[in-house]
Structures are given as C-alpha cells and as structure tokens.
Amino acid sequence: MCGIVGYIGNRNATPIIIEGLKRLEYRGYDSSGIAIIDKDSKLKLYKESGKIIELERILPAPKEVYGNIGLAHTRWATHGEPTSTNAHPHTSCSGKIAIVHNGIIENFQILKNKLLAQGHVFASETDSEVVAHLIEHFSRKTDDLTLAVQEALKLVEGTFGIAVISEDHPDRIIAARKGSPLIIGIGKNEFFVTSDVSAIIIHTKKVIYLHDDEIVTVTRDSFEITTLENEVVEATISEIDWDVSSIDKGQFKHFMLKEIFEQPISVENAFRGRLVPKLSTTRLGGLNMTGDELRILEKIQIVACGTSWHAGLIGKYIIEHLSRVQVDVEYASEFRYRNPIIPKNTVVIVISQSGETADTLAALREAQARGVRVLGITNVVGSTIARESDGGVYIHAGAEIGVASTKAFTSQVTVLSLLAVLLGRMRHLSPVFGTNFINELKGIPEKIQKIIESNAQIRKIAETIKDATNALYLGRGVNYPVALEGALKLKEISYIHAEGYPAAEMKHGPIALIDENMPVISIVPKDVIYDKIISNLQEVKARNGRIIAIANKGDDVVSELAENVIYIPETLYDLQPLLSVIPLQLLAYHVADLRSLDVDQPRNLAKSVTVE
Ligand code: M6R
C-alpha cells in the first residue's frame, strides 16, 4: 500500500525519486519522505505528513539536497498516526542508516523491547523503525552492510519490501523482499529500486522482480542478488511491456476518467489472440492445463476482494450458464480463515488486479497447501499472485492508477467469459453458439465506445444526485453483481452511502428506505427477466423513489417510469455486464468530481491492499 523508490547512479537522486514518489502516490498517501546521501557523504532526511506536495514544500533548494543515492517512500499508516515523525525513511540511533519499509513487522514489539534494553532510542511509533536499529546493531559487528541487513531480516517476522542506505557505505543500496513487492530497475550506469514499476518506467523498462527472502546489493554499476543465507541467486531480467503513456493522465482530468475511456481498447486487449473462430472456441494458453484436465473439471472456486470479487460473481453466472461447471465465489479474507471444502476436480481461481492483495495471496497459498491447483487472473505482470499461481491469465488492461478499479473489472469479466466459452465448448455448447458468442464479443469494444459518448448526459444526471446521502443499485441475474459494483464505485469515491441489491430482494427490507430523496439506479436490459425488474421498479415509483435506469434503446416502458434513462446497446445476456457497468462507472466518477473530491485518491483507500 505504501510505495518505495530508490536511485543510485550519476544523476541527482532527489528529483528522480520525488518524481517516482508522485507516480506511487496512488498506492498510499498519508505522508512521505526522502533520504539522500549528499556529496559530502552525509545522510539528509526530509519527511512530511500529507501529500507529496507537502514534502516538496519543506525541501531546501535543489543544490542543497544533491546526492547520487537516495530513497523515498509514501506511507499508508498502519502502526502510528500519519505524522512526519512516523513517515519513512526511518533512521538508526547514529542517524547514519536509513530504511524504507512496506509491509508489517509482526514481532516488532518483542524486537523493540530488546533493542530498548540495549540502549537504542526510538523516534517513531512505527513497526518499521526496528529494522533500522537492528541493522545498526549488526553493523557494529561487521563492515559488510549486506551481511548486517541479512542478519537483521532473519530476526524479522512478517512481511517486508525494504531498502537501506548508510552513510558508511555511500556507494550502495541494499533491498530485500518477503511478501511485499520489490523490483530492481536497470538503467545505464544507474539502478533503481521500487515497489511498483510505475515509479521508474520513464527511466527503464528492464527490471528484475525479487523473490521472497532475496536480498540485492546495488552499486552504480553492478548488482548481486543473494538469499538471506547469502547464497548467490541468478537474476532473470524482464522487459515491461506497457508504455509510459499508461501512467500519464493525458488530456483527462483524472486517471479514473481516462481508464473508463480506455475500456474499448482494454477489453479488446483482454480477448486479443484468444479467440479461435475456426473452432468456435477460445484459447487461454497460460492455464497450464491439458484438455483432459479441463474436461474433468467439476468445480471452480473463485476467491478475490472488492471489485475483483464482483467480477468473480459475474464469472459464476457466465461459467455456470455456458459450461454447467459449478462455481462458488468467496471473499479471500473469509476463505483463508475458514476450513473450506474443496472437492476433487476443483480448481481455485484467484482474481486480483494488482496481484499483491494480501488476503487473496494468503487464500492462494492456503489452496496450494491443500494440494489444489490455483489459477491467477491478474493485471500486473510479475506480481506475486501471478508468480505463485500454477497457471493463469493476464488481463492486459495496462497500468490502472485510479484507486477505483474500472478497466481491470471489464477485462476480468472478459477473461472469465473466455474461460466460460472454453469450458462450455468442451462440454455441450454448439459451434453455432461459440461462433455467435465470439462475434458478439468482438463487437463489445464498439458498443462500449457508444456508451462513453453519453458521458455529457451522464454528468447532467450526476448533477441531480450529487447531494444525495444514500443510493440504491438494483440489478438481476448477471447484472446483480454489476449493481454491487456500481454501489462500490459510488461509495468509495463520492462517500455517498450506497447499496447494491438483486432487484427482487428490495421488498424484503430495503424498500423501507425509499422516499423522494432516494436515487434508485436500476439495470433493466431487455432480457428474460425484464418484466420482473419492471415490476420491481413500479414498486419504487409507487414510493416516490427517483429512478435512474440503464436500459436498451427504444424502451418506452422504462422511460415512463424513470426520471432519467441511460441507453446501452443490446448484447448477449452473458456479456451485458461489460456494457451495463460503464454508465455506473461514469455516474460515480461525475458525482465525485461534482462534489470536488479527490477522485483518484479517495480518503483512507490505497490501490493495492497489502495488509490484512
Ligand atoms: O488488486 P485487487 O484486484 O486484488 O484489489 C482488490 C480490491 O482491493 C479492489 O478491487 C478495491 O475494492 C478497489 N478499490 C475497488 O475499486
């Protein structure tokens, strides 16, 4: 959730790591700081609460913070309030060693008590600071900074992505990981360390993803990776396959709006190369499963959090409908702590945009510990979930920066629909159905584009509900999870309380909330249960609820009932979520923007939730 960026080379580190920090601000943003070893080999430290702009305000003139080596951090508070003292980097008693840390040190209190007894003095309330003191403790016994960090980390229980610099070793950065991402960027006579490639992609696309319990020593012109036991590890260099434009807002006011508008392309990227029209089916090479293994599959257990969980719920509707393979969907945080029944011939599918969500990762490991094959549907290449899964599918949505997930959601649903067709065609789906599905899927990007053209109309509708305090989202069948997703989008960025319900459930309780102030956003496509939803809307109308309907063109019945209608093109039942969610994303965006809120960085949230 926090972000790390470090630099060593021949350039001034300060502007590079500050720029990198800004790219990471979306991950967590209650305070930030930098440590630079200046040209006189002195460690300089600057920390501030609030956004990075606050940190920039306290930085002295650039010349005074000139140094070729530095570390920076954005923090999302776990232990201790978001004050400047609790911000990273943290230093040791001597002030010579600085560390930045992502993750949680679970045994920090025990370690801290021991260090206090030895005379160490702590400045902050954080768990992270113990690492600086531990490294100092071991540095008194060895001249080798890498060895001192190794010894310190061996005592640490919990998770870490960590980077360390020391005044006594002004020619190196030491970095390590366990359960929290750490990446080395390789430049020309310069290296970067970061927790997220977005921070360094403007400098290099060549990266090495550290594995758990690996530690790297980086100098200006070399690097060496070892285990915590000091065994040398051979590095694999990867090339980042997305472009720097993904992390620029371009003409858009916010990343979220840009990412909503990108969906015609991102959805296409999710199915590109995966359609096999000749055989009326799809191909998902990364599953690492043979035809026989796929054919005997009896159950899929989907595990995810937040928006990815909503995509999983849609996956259940589509996969069960098209393939008749049973699908259960569970929150990762629940799955990991109960004793789930996983019958034979089951695969677990974990869905995660970031590939780093702590609960989802823990659920993956729990399933693997039970000997179950785990497939990952992820966006971030090289992420922990992508690496630890037994197989999987990248959604290729490109960098998603807005905290509210939008394009990742439609790409996840696209990939799940490909899986549904693949499994269906191996069972009973006819070639005619397969071909029809593929053709319809190919037309989805254009249909999304059509909906995006209603942006101005949706903003006007947003004006009418921007002061609401509550909102209800209704959908049925495959659009019920879309209602949940619409409600999540609204609440997380506009701070309006919103609930999603299957429309028919309304009369079992939520109907009591309906009055003339309650916006009821309903998804009403022309499908088999259309008449039922219309009846549900009549019930809302009878209680003066303000209906905003997402409906198909030419639907006069809905336009009679609703205060406002947003029209979407017709498509196959299973593909409807790819269209019906777009107006909901735009509506949430405009409501939040009209309320002058920080759309891309809503309060209390972080892009990737790497703590429990
Ligand atoms: O990276 P993941 O897909 O694992 O993240 C899961 C949730 O944290 C995420 O979807 C969250 O709910 C978003 N803020 C939703 O917009």
XYZ file of C-alpha atoms and ligand atoms in Angstrom:
628
model
C 0.000 0.000 0.000
C 2.971 2.185 0.679
C 5.463 2.924 -2.060
C 9.236 2.685 -2.284
C 11.562 4.267 -4.789
C 15.336 4.430 -4.653
C 18.083 5.585 -7.006
C 21.825 5.116 -7.354
C 23.801 6.459 -10.315
C 25.478 9.602 -11.571
C 22.476 11.910 -11.618
C 20.981 13.893 -8.762
C 18.778 11.382 -6.960
C 16.366 13.914 -5.436
C 14.246 14.908 -8.464
C 14.252 11.309 -9.709
C 12.917 9.811 -6.503
C 10.465 12.660 -5.897
C 9.061 12.169 -9.400
C 8.929 8.429 -8.729
C 7.092 9.067 -5.463
C 4.449 11.063 -7.280
C 3.852 8.091 -9.551
C 3.392 5.941 -6.458
C 1.205 8.368 -4.571
C -1.880 6.464 -5.709
C -0.812 3.454 -3.621
C -0.965 5.176 -0.253
C -0.662 8.783 0.645
C -0.821 10.000 4.165
C 2.816 11.035 4.491
C 6.094 10.755 2.641
C 9.813 11.282 2.960
C 13.227 11.030 1.334
C 16.759 10.234 2.484
C 19.711 11.343 0.389
C 23.415 10.718 0.907
C 24.842 14.038 -0.235
C 28.142 14.802 -1.961
C 29.883 15.021 1.451
C 28.603 11.516 2.248
C 26.170 12.855 4.846
C 22.697 11.407 5.199
C 19.986 14.055 4.781
C 16.416 13.304 5.773
C 13.172 15.128 4.898
C 9.736 13.887 5.931
C 6.276 15.408 5.994
C 2.696 14.383 6.595
C 0.092 14.793 3.853
C 0.630 14.583 0.130
C 3.991 14.711 -1.644
C 3.462 18.361 -2.431
C 3.814 18.967 1.312
C 7.152 17.163 1.264
C 8.301 19.274 -1.681
C 7.420 22.400 0.290
C 9.918 21.548 3.044
C 12.767 20.530 0.713
C 15.632 23.058 0.597
C 16.888 24.411 -2.735
C 17.846 21.554 -5.100
C 21.590 22.169 -4.759
C 21.422 21.561 -1.024
C 19.902 18.123 -1.434
C 22.258 16.974 -4.166
C 23.362 13.369 -3.950
C 23.671 10.398 -6.282
C 21.982 7.952 -3.964
C 18.645 8.213 -2.225
C 15.483 6.516 -1.012
C 11.915 7.757 -0.926
C 8.642 6.469 0.492
C 4.913 7.197 0.515
C 3.164 5.832 3.563
C -0.313 4.476 4.287
C -0.379 4.319 8.059
C -0.707 1.004 9.872
C 1.274 1.456 13.132
C 1.185 5.049 14.382
C -0.590 8.121 13.068
C 0.349 9.743 9.761
C 2.726 12.315 11.257
C 6.067 13.454 9.867
C 7.861 11.526 12.641
C 6.131 8.302 11.694
C 6.796 8.883 7.983
C 9.616 6.898 6.355
C 12.624 6.819 5.943
C 13.483 5.794 9.482
C 16.978 6.102 10.822
C 19.082 4.311 13.396
C 20.333 5.977 16.613
C 23.509 7.197 14.910
C 21.426 8.744 12.140
C 23.721 7.052 9.621
C 21.423 4.284 8.408
C 18.087 4.996 6.684
C 15.440 2.455 5.739
C 12.119 2.493 3.924
C 9.731 -0.376 4.504
C 6.460 -1.710 3.075
C 4.651 -4.469 4.939
C 4.200 -5.263 8.609
C 6.766 -6.427 11.160
C 4.624 -8.706 13.297
C 7.170 -9.220 16.093
C 8.223 -5.578 16.228
C 7.273 -5.116 19.888
C 9.492 -8.015 21.017
C 12.371 -6.746 18.884
C 11.826 -3.171 20.045
C 11.867 -4.174 23.717
C 15.186 -5.985 23.230
C 16.683 -3.014 21.381
C 15.431 -0.572 24.029
C 17.079 -2.722 26.687
C 20.332 -2.426 24.733
C 20.044 1.367 24.800
C 18.539 2.088 21.384
C 16.360 5.183 21.278
C 13.265 5.163 19.090
C 11.795 8.235 17.442
C 8.570 6.891 15.928
C 5.657 4.656 16.837
C 6.107 2.527 13.730
C 6.929 -1.137 13.443
C 9.375 -0.309 10.638
C 11.858 1.646 12.728
C 13.058 -1.519 14.477
C 14.716 -2.600 11.242
C 16.952 0.483 11.170
C 18.066 -0.212 14.722
C 18.563 -3.910 14.081
C 20.779 -3.138 11.096
C 22.770 -0.721 13.219
C 23.126 -3.421 15.868
C 24.622 -5.869 13.347
C 26.690 -3.144 11.629
C 28.664 -2.861 14.853
C 29.758 -6.473 14.284
C 30.519 -6.388 10.560
C 31.726 -3.941 7.974
C 29.592 -5.568 5.335
C 26.238 -3.748 5.107
C 24.634 -6.601 3.146
C 25.531 -9.080 5.887
C 24.182 -6.733 8.560
C 20.868 -6.410 6.673
C 20.698 -10.183 6.185
C 21.195 -10.792 9.900
C 18.609 -8.169 10.808
C 15.993 -9.549 8.424
C 16.474 -13.076 9.703
C 15.009 -11.864 13.015
C 12.008 -10.204 11.430
C 8.637 -11.978 11.336
C 6.055 -10.568 8.974
C 6.278 -9.042 5.540
C 8.698 -6.608 4.026
C 9.773 -4.829 0.910
C 12.700 -2.883 2.237
C 15.532 -0.649 1.052
C 18.503 0.543 3.064
C 21.266 3.131 2.654
C 24.095 4.021 5.015
C 26.431 6.968 5.350
C 29.271 4.499 5.948
C 28.557 2.796 2.605
C 27.609 5.671 0.314
C 28.095 3.512 -2.793
C 25.235 1.043 -2.368
C 21.567 0.378 -1.770
C 20.545 -2.871 -0.143
C 16.999 -4.051 -0.797
C 15.063 -7.179 0.107
C 11.593 -8.643 -0.035
C 9.305 -11.062 1.729
C 5.648 -10.897 0.807
C 5.786 -7.307 -0.441
C 6.971 -6.429 -3.948
C 10.474 -5.168 -4.628
C 11.765 -4.541 -8.124
C 15.191 -3.524 -9.409
C 15.266 -1.265 -12.465
C 18.366 -1.468 -14.645
C 19.495 1.742 -16.339
C 22.764 2.812 -17.954
C 25.253 3.158 -15.111
C 22.344 3.593 -12.762
C 19.896 1.419 -10.875
C 16.508 1.927 -9.299
C 14.699 0.024 -6.600
C 10.958 0.277 -6.299
C 7.831 -1.453 -5.116
C 5.979 -0.623 -8.341
C 7.345 -0.265 -11.860
C 5.206 2.838 -12.494
C 7.764 4.779 -10.453
C 10.661 4.025 -12.777
C 9.183 3.244 -16.182
C 10.161 6.659 -17.558
C 13.798 5.669 -16.903
C 13.929 1.984 -17.804
C 11.823 -0.967 -18.895
C 14.405 -3.559 -17.830
C 13.557 -4.956 -14.435
C 14.236 -7.790 -12.043
C 11.455 -8.929 -9.726
C 12.981 -10.044 -6.420
C 11.564 -13.234 -4.906
C 10.711 -13.716 -1.257
C 13.736 -13.943 1.042
C 16.052 -12.492 -1.595
C 18.280 -9.524 -0.969
C 20.056 -7.388 -3.534
C 23.119 -5.184 -3.238
C 23.120 -2.483 -5.892
C 26.027 -0.184 -6.682
C 26.305 2.336 -9.557
C 27.474 -0.315 -11.991
C 26.633 -3.709 -10.568
C 24.145 -5.729 -8.596
C 24.226 -9.022 -6.768
C 21.242 -10.994 -5.522
C 21.589 -13.491 -2.694
C 19.282 -15.274 -0.296
C 19.126 -14.187 3.316
C 21.519 -17.119 3.859
C 23.980 -15.383 1.494
C 23.694 -17.893 -1.354
C 24.049 -16.212 -4.744
C 20.878 -16.221 -6.871
C 20.820 -15.929 -10.660
C 18.704 -12.998 -11.781
C 16.064 -13.066 -14.500
C 15.757 -9.767 -16.337
C 12.238 -8.968 -17.625
C 11.041 -6.294 -20.044
C 7.998 -4.214 -19.046
C 5.529 -4.497 -21.911
C 3.426 -1.406 -21.309
C 4.061 2.129 -22.198
C 4.748 5.267 -20.218
C 1.519 6.813 -21.622
C -0.391 4.395 -19.348
C 0.788 6.343 -16.342
C 0.055 9.814 -17.705
C -3.356 11.415 -17.434
C -3.019 12.953 -20.884
C -5.990 15.219 -21.651
C -8.074 13.778 -18.836
C -8.753 15.466 -15.507
C -8.392 12.200 -13.627
C -6.884 8.759 -14.175
C -10.257 7.212 -13.391
C -11.926 9.005 -16.298
C -9.027 8.117 -18.588
C -9.268 4.474 -17.556
C -13.042 4.390 -18.112
C -12.498 5.835 -21.581
C -9.767 3.266 -22.310
C -12.158 0.333 -21.986
C -12.878 -0.177 -25.689
C -9.151 -0.868 -26.050
C -8.522 -2.668 -22.769
C -11.413 -5.091 -23.342
C -10.101 -5.802 -26.817
C -6.641 -6.419 -25.375
C -8.161 -8.942 -22.962
C -9.546 -11.093 -25.785
C -6.964 -10.330 -28.494
C -5.231 -13.517 -29.672
C -7.506 -15.642 -27.502
C -10.378 -16.218 -29.939
C -10.303 -19.288 -32.160
C -13.122 -18.609 -34.665
C -12.235 -21.670 -36.736
C -13.140 -23.952 -33.833
C -15.796 -21.598 -32.402
C -13.928 -21.516 -29.127
C -11.275 -19.623 -27.183
C -7.671 -20.264 -26.177
C -6.088 -19.469 -22.810
C -2.525 -20.743 -23.088
C -1.360 -19.702 -19.634
C -3.740 -22.017 -17.791
C -1.129 -24.776 -17.968
C -3.919 -27.367 -18.070
C -4.407 -30.083 -20.645
C -7.689 -30.624 -22.470
C -8.246 -33.713 -20.335
C -7.718 -31.765 -17.114
C -10.147 -29.076 -18.244
C -12.718 -31.646 -19.295
C -12.829 -33.417 -15.924
C -13.134 -30.166 -14.004
C -16.225 -30.295 -11.805
C -15.938 -27.168 -9.724
C -14.309 -23.755 -9.743
C -13.778 -21.865 -6.506
C -13.226 -18.161 -7.199
C -11.516 -16.118 -4.495
C -10.991 -12.347 -4.607
C -11.630 -8.999 -2.903
C -13.546 -5.837 -3.784
C -14.139 -5.181 -7.450
C -12.307 -8.379 -8.408
C -14.796 -10.276 -6.242
C -17.649 -8.656 -8.176
C -16.013 -9.763 -11.428
C -15.825 -13.255 -9.912
C -19.573 -13.203 -9.157
C -20.266 -12.361 -12.787
C -17.892 -15.197 -13.702
C -20.121 -17.555 -11.717
C -23.186 -16.550 -13.727
C -21.407 -16.861 -17.074
C -19.401 -20.043 -16.410
C -22.317 -21.925 -14.889
C -24.603 -20.762 -17.691
C -22.266 -21.667 -20.535
C -20.413 -24.697 -19.202
C -22.552 -26.051 -16.337
C -19.368 -26.294 -14.234
C -20.278 -25.349 -10.675
C -18.713 -22.095 -9.445
C -18.530 -20.729 -5.915
C -17.232 -17.241 -5.185
C -15.836 -16.193 -1.838
C -14.110 -13.195 -0.299
C -10.429 -14.058 0.092
C -10.426 -12.758 3.656
C -13.130 -15.302 4.584
C -11.778 -18.192 2.549
C -8.330 -18.006 4.101
C -9.520 -18.263 7.698
C -12.208 -20.902 7.499
C -11.898 -24.513 6.601
C -13.314 -24.516 3.077
C -14.464 -27.745 1.476
C -12.632 -28.183 -1.798
C -13.908 -31.287 -3.584
C -11.769 -33.255 -6.025
C -11.530 -31.966 -9.583
C -11.747 -28.386 -8.332
C -9.506 -25.511 -9.320
C -9.246 -22.320 -7.340
C -9.172 -19.120 -9.390
C -7.811 -16.061 -7.629
C -8.635 -12.728 -9.250
C -6.562 -9.663 -8.450
C -5.805 -6.569 -10.484
C -2.666 -5.753 -8.529
C -1.625 -9.346 -7.930
C -0.492 -8.252 -4.466
C -3.656 -8.173 -2.337
C -2.647 -9.766 0.968
C -5.859 -11.708 1.602
C -6.027 -13.031 -1.956
C -2.399 -14.093 -1.813
C -2.966 -15.854 1.500
C -6.015 -17.644 0.047
C -3.892 -18.766 -2.923
C -1.283 -20.199 -0.574
C -3.948 -21.892 1.566
C -5.423 -23.592 -1.506
C -1.974 -24.700 -2.671
C -1.196 -26.035 0.788
C -4.224 -28.313 0.322
C -2.797 -29.556 -2.930
C -5.306 -27.691 -5.099
C -4.297 -26.166 -8.417
C -4.594 -22.357 -8.360
C -5.073 -20.210 -11.441
C -4.492 -16.451 -11.233
C -6.309 -13.777 -13.205
C -4.107 -10.727 -12.729
C -3.173 -7.489 -14.418
C 0.284 -6.746 -13.061
C 2.915 -8.843 -14.814
C 5.420 -10.367 -12.410
C 3.200 -9.678 -9.387
C 3.351 -12.128 -6.507
C -0.007 -13.739 -7.310
C 0.958 -14.084 -10.983
C 4.207 -15.737 -9.978
C 2.855 -18.053 -7.329
C -0.178 -19.288 -9.288
C 0.117 -22.656 -11.029
C -1.207 -21.089 -14.196
C -3.360 -18.188 -15.167
C -4.312 -15.399 -17.476
C -3.089 -11.833 -17.670
C -5.883 -9.388 -18.421
C -3.523 -6.931 -20.201
C -5.502 -3.875 -19.089
C -2.371 -1.713 -18.819
C -1.488 0.235 -15.682
C -4.556 1.075 -13.617
C -3.734 4.083 -11.467
C -7.126 5.319 -10.224
C -7.854 3.703 -6.874
C -11.364 2.886 -8.098
C -10.943 -0.088 -10.366
C -12.712 0.285 -13.725
C -10.920 -1.088 -16.761
C -9.484 -4.002 -14.780
C -13.057 -5.034 -13.929
C -14.248 -5.226 -17.541
C -11.052 -7.014 -18.547
C -11.502 -9.562 -15.750
C -15.087 -10.187 -16.883
C -13.888 -10.539 -20.480
C -11.323 -13.173 -19.482
C -13.895 -15.048 -17.393
C -16.245 -15.101 -20.380
C -13.428 -16.583 -22.494
C -12.978 -19.290 -19.881
C -16.729 -19.944 -19.866
C -16.771 -20.478 -23.626
C -13.659 -22.675 -23.488
C -15.190 -24.933 -20.822
C -18.604 -24.823 -22.477
C -17.290 -25.862 -25.879
C -15.507 -28.804 -24.212
C -18.864 -29.902 -22.882
C -22.128 -29.199 -24.637
C -22.015 -25.752 -26.278
C -22.662 -25.905 -30.003
C -20.287 -24.406 -32.573
C -23.106 -22.057 -33.574
C -23.302 -20.728 -30.033
C -19.493 -20.435 -29.825
C -19.290 -18.516 -33.098
C -22.137 -16.244 -32.132
C -20.516 -15.525 -28.770
C -17.143 -14.746 -30.328
C -18.711 -12.410 -32.876
C -20.695 -10.624 -30.218
C -17.603 -10.270 -28.010
C -15.682 -8.745 -30.913
C -18.388 -6.070 -31.162
C -18.258 -5.148 -27.467
C -15.478 -2.505 -27.719
C -17.523 -0.514 -30.238
C -20.608 -0.765 -28.045
C -18.632 0.450 -25.015
C -17.491 3.387 -27.135
C -21.135 4.211 -27.899
C -21.942 4.317 -24.176
C -18.934 6.518 -23.461
C -20.437 9.008 -25.916
C -23.256 9.509 -23.356
C -20.678 10.983 -20.964
C -22.142 14.510 -21.067
C -25.666 13.218 -20.426
C -24.395 11.125 -17.512
C -22.728 14.175 -15.974
C -26.068 16.009 -16.105
C -27.723 13.078 -14.338
C -24.926 13.104 -11.768
C -25.849 16.747 -11.024
C -29.285 15.566 -9.947
C -27.978 13.102 -7.346
C -24.735 14.695 -6.210
C -26.218 15.825 -2.887
C -27.876 12.523 -2.074
C -26.806 10.828 1.134
C -27.847 7.323 0.096
C -28.339 5.437 -3.138
C -29.682 2.039 -4.062
C -28.446 -0.010 -7.019
C -30.647 -2.758 -8.414
C -29.958 -5.464 -10.956
C -30.945 -9.060 -11.540
C -29.158 -12.140 -12.793
C -25.809 -11.319 -14.329
C -26.466 -7.643 -13.596
C -26.859 -8.158 -9.868
C -23.046 -8.125 -9.315
C -22.960 -5.060 -11.588
C -25.320 -3.356 -9.135
C -22.894 -4.247 -6.332
C -20.020 -2.835 -8.360
C -21.923 0.370 -9.168
C -22.628 0.880 -5.468
C -18.983 0.244 -4.548
C -17.808 2.761 -7.154
C -20.140 5.440 -5.825
C -19.325 4.924 -2.155
C -15.560 4.675 -2.484
C -15.059 7.891 -4.413
C -18.061 10.076 -3.554
C -18.512 8.944 0.078
C -22.259 8.585 -0.531
C -23.606 5.519 1.174
C -24.754 3.072 -1.496
C -26.016 -0.494 -1.522
C -26.430 -2.971 -4.341
C -29.286 -5.491 -4.309
C -30.854 -8.087 -6.541
C -33.946 -6.075 -7.516
C -36.427 -8.602 -6.121
C -34.792 -8.534 -2.684
C -35.806 -4.915 -2.282
C -39.199 -5.789 -0.876
C -37.554 -7.859 1.859
C -36.173 -4.803 3.619
C -34.508 -2.038 1.602
C -37.854 -0.819 0.264
C -38.339 0.805 3.669
C -35.603 3.278 2.732
C -37.289 4.530 -0.403
C -38.640 8.046 -0.446
C -38.405 11.062 -2.735
C -34.743 11.597 -1.787
C -33.512 8.138 -2.658
C -31.882 7.667 -6.076
C -32.511 4.113 -7.267
C -30.166 3.164 -10.069
C -31.576 0.172 -11.907
C -30.167 -2.016 -14.639
C -33.071 -3.012 -16.874
C -31.873 -4.629 -20.097
C -34.369 -6.390 -22.354
C -33.785 -9.973 -21.279
C -35.713 -12.883 -19.853
C -36.368 -11.234 -16.505
C -37.116 -7.785 -17.900
C -40.784 -7.910 -16.835
C -39.819 -8.847 -13.296
C -37.485 -5.856 -12.963
C -40.154 -3.558 -14.348
C -42.448 -4.759 -11.542
C -39.691 -4.017 -9.023
C -39.375 -0.514 -10.462
C -43.127 0.030 -10.231
C -42.732 -0.640 -6.510
C -40.018 2.018 -6.287
C -42.062 4.503 -8.294
C -45.108 3.938 -6.061
C -42.986 5.147 -3.149
C -41.703 8.225 -4.999
C -38.161 6.839 -5.433
C -36.098 8.612 -8.079
C -35.279 6.030 -10.730
C -32.242 6.235 -12.969
C -32.464 3.369 -15.433
C -29.819 1.696 -17.556
C -31.896 0.302 -20.401
C -31.847 -0.660 -24.064
C -32.735 1.845 -26.759
C -36.386 2.172 -27.644
C -37.605 1.034 -24.224
C -40.660 3.251 -23.718
C -41.888 1.425 -20.638
C -38.740 2.295 -18.711
C -38.743 5.889 -19.887
C -42.258 6.244 -18.407
C -41.070 5.025 -15.027
C -37.657 6.603 -14.716
C -36.604 10.180 -14.036
C -33.603 9.547 -16.284
C -32.629 6.754 -18.664
C -29.128 5.951 -19.914
C -29.363 3.803 -23.010
C -26.929 0.994 -23.725
C -26.786 -1.252 -26.810
C -28.205 -4.748 -26.673
C -25.924 -7.753 -26.414
C -25.952 -11.396 -25.307
C -27.109 -11.953 -21.732
C -23.652 -13.114 -20.562
C -21.909 -10.068 -21.996
C -24.312 -7.462 -20.608
C -22.100 -6.570 -17.600
C -19.414 -5.317 -19.981
C -21.892 -2.657 -21.101
C -24.126 -2.047 -18.104
C -21.216 -1.221 -15.788
C -19.910 1.640 -17.957
C -22.681 4.171 -17.131
C -22.333 3.259 -13.446
C -18.602 3.970 -13.513
C -19.208 7.303 -15.243
C -22.024 8.225 -12.876
C -19.844 7.564 -9.813
C -16.981 9.496 -11.379
C -19.075 12.583 -12.130
C -20.816 12.599 -8.750
C -17.419 12.541 -7.004
C -16.000 15.191 -9.314
C -19.047 17.443 -8.865
C -18.561 17.093 -5.113
C -14.963 18.325 -5.704
C -13.478 15.174 -4.217
C -10.115 13.619 -4.894
C -11.368 11.039 -7.386
C -8.108 9.190 -7.983
C -7.032 9.099 -4.363
C -10.130 8.756 -2.199
C -9.667 9.109 1.532
C -8.479 6.104 3.561
C -8.008 3.919 0.486
C -4.985 2.537 -1.293
C -4.649 0.934 -4.681
C -3.191 -2.315 -3.574
C -4.103 -3.644 -0.159
C -1.040 -5.481 1.029
C -2.106 -5.678 4.678
C -4.831 -7.857 6.173
O -5.766 -5.626 -6.732
P -7.003 -6.384 -6.364
O -7.903 -6.625 -7.530
O -6.726 -7.645 -5.630
O -7.787 -5.420 -5.372
C -8.970 -5.811 -4.753
C -9.662 -4.640 -4.098
O -8.848 -4.065 -3.133
C -10.051 -3.569 -5.122
O -10.826 -4.085 -6.151
C -10.810 -2.429 -4.430
O -12.058 -2.888 -3.981
C -10.973 -1.241 -5.366
N -10.783 -0.014 -4.636
C -12.303 -1.171 -5.998
O -12.446 -0.079 -6.832
